[in-house]
Coordinates of C-alpha atoms and ligand atoms in Angstrom, one line a residue:
X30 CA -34.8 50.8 15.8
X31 CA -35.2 54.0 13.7
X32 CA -34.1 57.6 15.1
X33 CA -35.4 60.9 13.8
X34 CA -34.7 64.6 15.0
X35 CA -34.9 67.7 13.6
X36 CA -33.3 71.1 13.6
X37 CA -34.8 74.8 12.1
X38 CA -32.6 76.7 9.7
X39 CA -33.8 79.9 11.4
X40 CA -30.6 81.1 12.0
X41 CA -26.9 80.8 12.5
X42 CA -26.3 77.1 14.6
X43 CA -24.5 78.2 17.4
X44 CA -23.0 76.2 20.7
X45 CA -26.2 75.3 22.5
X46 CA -27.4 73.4 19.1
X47 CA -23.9 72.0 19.3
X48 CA -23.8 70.9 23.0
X49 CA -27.5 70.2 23.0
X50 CA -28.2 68.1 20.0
X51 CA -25.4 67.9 16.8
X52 CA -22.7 66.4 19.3
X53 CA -24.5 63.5 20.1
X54 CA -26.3 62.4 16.5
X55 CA -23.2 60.8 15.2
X56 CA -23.3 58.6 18.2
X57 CA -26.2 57.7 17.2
X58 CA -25.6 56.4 14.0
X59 CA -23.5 53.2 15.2
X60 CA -27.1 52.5 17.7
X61 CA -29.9 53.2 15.2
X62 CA -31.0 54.1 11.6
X63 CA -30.7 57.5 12.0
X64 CA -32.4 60.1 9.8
X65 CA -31.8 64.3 10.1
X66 CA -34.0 66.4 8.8
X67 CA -33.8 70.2 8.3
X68 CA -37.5 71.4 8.8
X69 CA -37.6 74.2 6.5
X70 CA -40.8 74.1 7.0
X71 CA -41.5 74.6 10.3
X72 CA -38.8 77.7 9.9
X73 CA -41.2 79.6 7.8
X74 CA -43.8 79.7 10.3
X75 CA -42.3 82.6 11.1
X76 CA -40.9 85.3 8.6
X77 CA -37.7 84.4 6.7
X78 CA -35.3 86.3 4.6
X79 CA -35.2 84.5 1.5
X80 CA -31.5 84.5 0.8
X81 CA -31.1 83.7 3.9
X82 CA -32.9 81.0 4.4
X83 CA -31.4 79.1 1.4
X84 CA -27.8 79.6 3.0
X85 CA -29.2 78.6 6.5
X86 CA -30.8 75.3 5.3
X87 CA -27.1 74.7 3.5
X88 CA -24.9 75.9 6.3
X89 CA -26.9 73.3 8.5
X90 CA -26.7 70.8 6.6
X91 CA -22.9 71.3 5.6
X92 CA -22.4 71.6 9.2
X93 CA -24.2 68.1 10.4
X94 CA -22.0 66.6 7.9
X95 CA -18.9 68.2 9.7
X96 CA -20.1 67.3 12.9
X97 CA -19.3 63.8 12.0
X98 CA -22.6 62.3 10.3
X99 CA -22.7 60.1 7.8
X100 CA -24.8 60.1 5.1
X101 CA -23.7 56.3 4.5
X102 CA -24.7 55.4 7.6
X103 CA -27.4 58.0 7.9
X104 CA -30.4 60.0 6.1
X105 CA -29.4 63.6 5.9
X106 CA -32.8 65.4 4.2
X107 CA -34.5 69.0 3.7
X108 CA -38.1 68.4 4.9
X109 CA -39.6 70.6 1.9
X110 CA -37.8 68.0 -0.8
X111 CA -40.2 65.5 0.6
X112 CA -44.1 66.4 -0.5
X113 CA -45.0 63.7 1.9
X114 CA -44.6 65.4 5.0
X115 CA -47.5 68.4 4.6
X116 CA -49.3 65.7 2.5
X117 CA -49.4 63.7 6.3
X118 CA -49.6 66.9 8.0
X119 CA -53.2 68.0 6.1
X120 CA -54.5 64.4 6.7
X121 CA -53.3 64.6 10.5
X122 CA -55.2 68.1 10.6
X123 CA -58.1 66.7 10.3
X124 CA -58.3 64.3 13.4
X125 CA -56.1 66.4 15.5
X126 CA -58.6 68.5 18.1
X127 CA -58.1 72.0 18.2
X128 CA -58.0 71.4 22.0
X129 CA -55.2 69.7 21.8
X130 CA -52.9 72.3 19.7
X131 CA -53.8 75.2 22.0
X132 CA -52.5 73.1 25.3
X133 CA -49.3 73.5 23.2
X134 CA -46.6 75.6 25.0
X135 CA -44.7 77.4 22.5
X136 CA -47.8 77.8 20.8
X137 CA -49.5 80.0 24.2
X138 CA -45.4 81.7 24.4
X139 CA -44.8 82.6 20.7
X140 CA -48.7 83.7 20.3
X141 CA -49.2 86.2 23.4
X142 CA -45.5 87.5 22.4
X143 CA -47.0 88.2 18.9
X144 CA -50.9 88.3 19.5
X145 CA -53.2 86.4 17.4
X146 CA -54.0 89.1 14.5
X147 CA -50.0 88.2 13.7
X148 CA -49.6 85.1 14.2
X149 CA -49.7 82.8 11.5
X150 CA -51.5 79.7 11.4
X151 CA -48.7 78.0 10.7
X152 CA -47.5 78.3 14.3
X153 CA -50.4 77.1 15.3
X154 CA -50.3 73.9 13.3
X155 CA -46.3 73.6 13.9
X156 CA -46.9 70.6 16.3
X157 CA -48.7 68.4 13.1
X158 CA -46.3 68.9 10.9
X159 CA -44.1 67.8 13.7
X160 CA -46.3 64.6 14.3
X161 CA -46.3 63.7 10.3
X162 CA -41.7 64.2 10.2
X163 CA -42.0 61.6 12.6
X164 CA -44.6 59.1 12.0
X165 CA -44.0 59.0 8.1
X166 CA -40.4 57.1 9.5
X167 CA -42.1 54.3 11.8
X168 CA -39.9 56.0 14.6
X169 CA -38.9 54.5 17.7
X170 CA -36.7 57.6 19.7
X171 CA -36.8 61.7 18.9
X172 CA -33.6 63.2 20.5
X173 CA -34.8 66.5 20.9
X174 CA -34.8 69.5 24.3
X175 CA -36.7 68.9 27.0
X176 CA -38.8 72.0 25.1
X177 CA -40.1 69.6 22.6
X178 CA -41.1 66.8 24.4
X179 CA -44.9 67.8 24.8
X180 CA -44.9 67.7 20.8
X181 CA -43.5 64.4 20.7
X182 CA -46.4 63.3 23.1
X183 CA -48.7 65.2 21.4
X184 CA -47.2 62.8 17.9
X185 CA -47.9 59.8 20.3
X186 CA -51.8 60.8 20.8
X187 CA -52.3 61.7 17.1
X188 CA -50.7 58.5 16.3
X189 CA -52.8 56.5 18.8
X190 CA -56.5 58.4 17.8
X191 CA -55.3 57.6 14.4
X192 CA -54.9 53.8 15.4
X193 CA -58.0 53.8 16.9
X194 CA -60.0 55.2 14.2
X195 CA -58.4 53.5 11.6
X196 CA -57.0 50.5 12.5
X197 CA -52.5 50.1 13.9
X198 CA -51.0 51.9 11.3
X199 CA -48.0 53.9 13.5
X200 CA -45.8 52.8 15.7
X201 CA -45.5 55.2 18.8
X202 CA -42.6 57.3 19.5
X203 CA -40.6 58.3 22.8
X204 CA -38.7 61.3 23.1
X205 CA -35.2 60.8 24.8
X206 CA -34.5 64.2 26.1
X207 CA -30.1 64.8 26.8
X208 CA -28.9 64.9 30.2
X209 CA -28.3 68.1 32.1
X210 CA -26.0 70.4 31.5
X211 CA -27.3 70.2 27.4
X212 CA -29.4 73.4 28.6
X213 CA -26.6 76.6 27.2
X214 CA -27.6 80.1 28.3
X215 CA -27.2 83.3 26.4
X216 CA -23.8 84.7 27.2
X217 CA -25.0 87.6 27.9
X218 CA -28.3 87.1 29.7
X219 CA -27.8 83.8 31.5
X220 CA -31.7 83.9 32.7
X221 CA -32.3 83.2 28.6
X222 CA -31.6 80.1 26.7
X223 CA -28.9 80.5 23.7
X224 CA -31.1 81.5 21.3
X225 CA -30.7 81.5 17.2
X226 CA -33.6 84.3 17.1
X227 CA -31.2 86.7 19.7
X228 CA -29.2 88.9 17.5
X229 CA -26.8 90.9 20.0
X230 CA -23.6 90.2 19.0
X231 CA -22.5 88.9 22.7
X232 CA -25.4 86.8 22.9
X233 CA -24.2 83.5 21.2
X234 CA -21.0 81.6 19.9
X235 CA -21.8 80.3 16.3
X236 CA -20.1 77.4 15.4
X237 CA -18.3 79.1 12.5
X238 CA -17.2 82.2 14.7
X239 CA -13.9 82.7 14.6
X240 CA -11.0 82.5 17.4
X241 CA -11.2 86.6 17.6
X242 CA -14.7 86.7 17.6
X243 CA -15.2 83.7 20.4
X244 CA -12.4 84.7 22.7
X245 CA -14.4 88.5 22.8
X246 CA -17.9 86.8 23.5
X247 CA -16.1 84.8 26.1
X248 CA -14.7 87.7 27.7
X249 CA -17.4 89.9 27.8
X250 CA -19.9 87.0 29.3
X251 CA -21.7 88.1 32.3
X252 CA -20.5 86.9 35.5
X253 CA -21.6 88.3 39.1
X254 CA -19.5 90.0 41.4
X255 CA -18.6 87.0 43.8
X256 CA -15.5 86.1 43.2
X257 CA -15.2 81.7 43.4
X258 CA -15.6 79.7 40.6
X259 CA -17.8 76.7 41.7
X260 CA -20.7 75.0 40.1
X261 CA -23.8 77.1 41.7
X262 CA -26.8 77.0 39.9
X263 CA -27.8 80.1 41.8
X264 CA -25.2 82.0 39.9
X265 CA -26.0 81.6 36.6
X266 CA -23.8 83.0 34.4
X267 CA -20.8 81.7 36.2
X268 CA -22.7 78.2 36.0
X269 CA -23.5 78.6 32.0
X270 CA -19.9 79.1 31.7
X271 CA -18.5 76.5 34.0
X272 CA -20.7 74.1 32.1
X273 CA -19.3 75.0 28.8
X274 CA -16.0 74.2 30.4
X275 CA -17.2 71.4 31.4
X276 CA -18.6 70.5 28.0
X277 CA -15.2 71.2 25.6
X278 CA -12.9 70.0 28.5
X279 CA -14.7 66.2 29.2
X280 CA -13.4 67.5 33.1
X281 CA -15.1 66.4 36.0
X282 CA -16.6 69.2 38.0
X283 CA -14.2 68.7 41.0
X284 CA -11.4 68.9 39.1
X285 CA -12.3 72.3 37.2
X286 CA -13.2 73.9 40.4
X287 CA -10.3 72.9 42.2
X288 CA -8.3 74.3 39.0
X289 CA -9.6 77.7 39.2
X290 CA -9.5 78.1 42.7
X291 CA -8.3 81.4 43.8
X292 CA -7.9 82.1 40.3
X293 CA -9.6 85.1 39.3
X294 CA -12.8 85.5 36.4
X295 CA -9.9 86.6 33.5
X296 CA -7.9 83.8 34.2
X297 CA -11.0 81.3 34.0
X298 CA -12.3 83.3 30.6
X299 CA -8.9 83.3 29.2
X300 CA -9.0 79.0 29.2
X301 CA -12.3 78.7 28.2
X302 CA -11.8 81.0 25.4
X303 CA -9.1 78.5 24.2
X304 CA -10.9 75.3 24.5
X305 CA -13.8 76.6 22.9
X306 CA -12.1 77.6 20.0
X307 CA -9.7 74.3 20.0
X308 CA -12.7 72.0 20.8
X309 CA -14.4 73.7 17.9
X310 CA -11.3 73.7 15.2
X311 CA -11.6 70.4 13.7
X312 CA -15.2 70.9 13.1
X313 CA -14.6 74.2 11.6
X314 CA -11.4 72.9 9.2
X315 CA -14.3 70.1 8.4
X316 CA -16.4 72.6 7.2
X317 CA -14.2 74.6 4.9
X318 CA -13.6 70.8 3.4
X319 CA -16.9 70.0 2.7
X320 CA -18.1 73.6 1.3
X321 CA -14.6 73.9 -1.3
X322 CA -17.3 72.8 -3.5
X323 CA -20.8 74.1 -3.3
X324 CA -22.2 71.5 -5.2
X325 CA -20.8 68.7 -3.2
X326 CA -23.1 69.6 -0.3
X327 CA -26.1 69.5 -2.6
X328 CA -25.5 66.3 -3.5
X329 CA -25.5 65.0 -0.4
X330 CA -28.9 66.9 0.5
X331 CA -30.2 65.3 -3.0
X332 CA -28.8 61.9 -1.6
X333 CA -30.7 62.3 1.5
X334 CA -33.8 62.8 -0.1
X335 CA -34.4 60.2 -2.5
X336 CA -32.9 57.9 0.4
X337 CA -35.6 58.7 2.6
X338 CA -38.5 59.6 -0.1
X339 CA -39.5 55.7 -0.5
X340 CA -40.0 55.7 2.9
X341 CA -42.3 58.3 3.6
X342 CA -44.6 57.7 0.6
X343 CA -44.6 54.1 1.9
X344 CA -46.2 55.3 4.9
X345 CA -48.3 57.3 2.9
X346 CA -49.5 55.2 0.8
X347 CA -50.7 53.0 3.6
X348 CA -52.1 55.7 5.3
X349 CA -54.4 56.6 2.5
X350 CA -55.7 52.9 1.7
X351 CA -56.9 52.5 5.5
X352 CA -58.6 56.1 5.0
X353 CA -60.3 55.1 1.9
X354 CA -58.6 57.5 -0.3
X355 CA -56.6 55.0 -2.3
Ligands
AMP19 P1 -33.6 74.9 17.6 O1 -32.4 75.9 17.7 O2 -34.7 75.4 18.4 O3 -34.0 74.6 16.2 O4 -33.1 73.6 18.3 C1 -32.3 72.6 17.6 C2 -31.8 71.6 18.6 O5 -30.8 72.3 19.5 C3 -32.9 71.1 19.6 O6 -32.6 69.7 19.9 C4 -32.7 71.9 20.8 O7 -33.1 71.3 22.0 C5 -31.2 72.2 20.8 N1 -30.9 73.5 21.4 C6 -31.3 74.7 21.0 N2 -30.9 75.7 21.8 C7 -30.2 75.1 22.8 C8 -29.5 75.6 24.0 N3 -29.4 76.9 24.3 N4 -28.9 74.7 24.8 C9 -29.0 73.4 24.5 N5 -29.6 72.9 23.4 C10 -30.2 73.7 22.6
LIG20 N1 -39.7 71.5 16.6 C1 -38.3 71.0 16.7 C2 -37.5 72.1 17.3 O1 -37.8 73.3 17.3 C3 -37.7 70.7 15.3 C4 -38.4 69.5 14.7 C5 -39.3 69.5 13.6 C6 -38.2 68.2 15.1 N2 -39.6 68.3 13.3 C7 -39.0 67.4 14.2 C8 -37.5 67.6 16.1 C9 -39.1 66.0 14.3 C10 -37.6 66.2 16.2 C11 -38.4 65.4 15.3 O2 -36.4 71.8 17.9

């Protein structure tokens, strides 16, 4: 069984992408033949800061290897190293109903946000190039947020409209979406998802924050003025927190609220503070390990690619022949 997800380097990673999605790929690996890809890509549907962008795609990458994966065991890969994936994309373009990419949520979101003079078509397409990451790998599951699980259906129709027209060529995927609790709010507006695109400093922890910096974003979080510490999804900031203990600590609910019973909001910070930043340590002294030497990282991007490059121009190849073009 072959796995696939992806993750943009818009941004810094921060504890949502950790609790959401990196924590559980190295599990992964022992289960299926896992590949990671860092869709560069789809990033640059919207605006990026050059220099930026080349650090994010190598922070992200350095910090999936930190997190525990393997590129022995797995395929680690930039998306923009591999000409096959817009090569697919273009050729899924042209059977994909317009229809069918303006049904797309975070198409309609992002759009009305921006309005369609601004908007690139590139955001429009997003879901394609999506479709082609995952059908150039014959993919069985896509971990992904519950978000993107109407793109991974949407890769499921293109795949079977593609069948149909041209005879089985791709297998079709199924999205396994995490269980709850993998949905981390902004710290300080728990009515927002933990965002990589939300720049206040208070907003997010990064993963590479340090103690000083994560005990202050923990401290200022907004709370409510109740005073009990309990699991109530009605009180969401209290709730975002409580599942981030929950999270770090491996605790059962009962037992964290019958902890921090009586106990006041500082007291409860105070301990999540510290197992955020101890649950977060060896990941971080991982890190400095990997990046002593730039280049090492590179390799291991390099690696990735010419792992998974015979795999996608497989597909390609095949792809083209049923089409007529080869
Ligand atoms: P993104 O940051 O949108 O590139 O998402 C990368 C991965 O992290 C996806 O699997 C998302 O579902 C997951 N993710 C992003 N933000 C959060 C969040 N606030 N809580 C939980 N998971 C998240
Ligand atoms: N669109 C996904 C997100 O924003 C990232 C992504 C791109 C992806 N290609 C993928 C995820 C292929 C899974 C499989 O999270």
């Amino acid at each position: 069984m072959i796995l696939l997800s992806g993750i943009q380097p818009t941004g810094r990673l921060h504890i949502g992408n950790y609790l959401g999605a990196i924590q559980n790929w190295p599990e992964f690996q022992k289960k299926y033949t896992s590949l990671f890809c860092i869709v560069d890509y789809h990033a640059i549907t919207v605006y990026q800061d050059p220099k930026r962008l080349k650090q994010n795609i190598y922070e992200a990458a350095a910090l999936l290897f930190a997190a525990g994966i393997d590129q022995k065991k797995s395929i680690v890969f930039v998306q923009s190293h591999i000409s096959a994936h817009t090569e697919l994309a273009w050729i899924l373009n042209c059977i994909m109903p317009m229809g069918w990419l303006e049904r797309m949520t975070q198409f309609k979101d992002k759009s009305q946000k921006q309005g369609k003079e601004r908007v690139g078509v590139g955001l429009f397409d997003y879901p394609a190039l999506m479709a082609s990451d995952i059908l150039l790998y014959n993919v069985d599951v896509v971990p992904v947020g519950e978000d993107q699980k109407q793109h991974v259906e949407l890769t499921r129709d293109i795949a079977g409209r593609f069948n149909k027209l041209y005879g089985k060529t791709f297998k079709l995927p199924k999205a396994i979406i995490p269980e709850t609790g993998a949905r981390i709010m902004g710290l300080d507006d728990p009515d927002k998802k933990m965002s990589k695109s939300e720049k206040t400093y208070g907003h997010a922890i990064y993963l590479l924050d340090s103690p000083d910096d994560i005990r202050k974003k923990i401290m200022s979080a907004t709370t409510d003025s109740l005073r009990s510490i309990r699991f109530d999804k009605k009180r969401p900031g209290i709730y975002n927190l409580l599942t981030l203990y929950e999270r770090f600590s491996g605790d059962s609910r009962k037992d964290i609220e019958k902890r921090f019973q009586g106990k006041g909001y500082a007291k409860f910070k105070q301990e999540l503070a510290d197992i955020i930043i101890e649950g977060l340590r060896p990941l971080q002294n991982k890190y400095k390990e990997l990046t002593a030497n730039k280049n090492d990282i590179d390799t291991l991007i390099r690696q990735g690619a010419d792992k998974a490059r015979p795999m996608a121009e497989k597909t390609l190849r095949l792809v083209k022949t049923k089409m007529g073009l080869l």
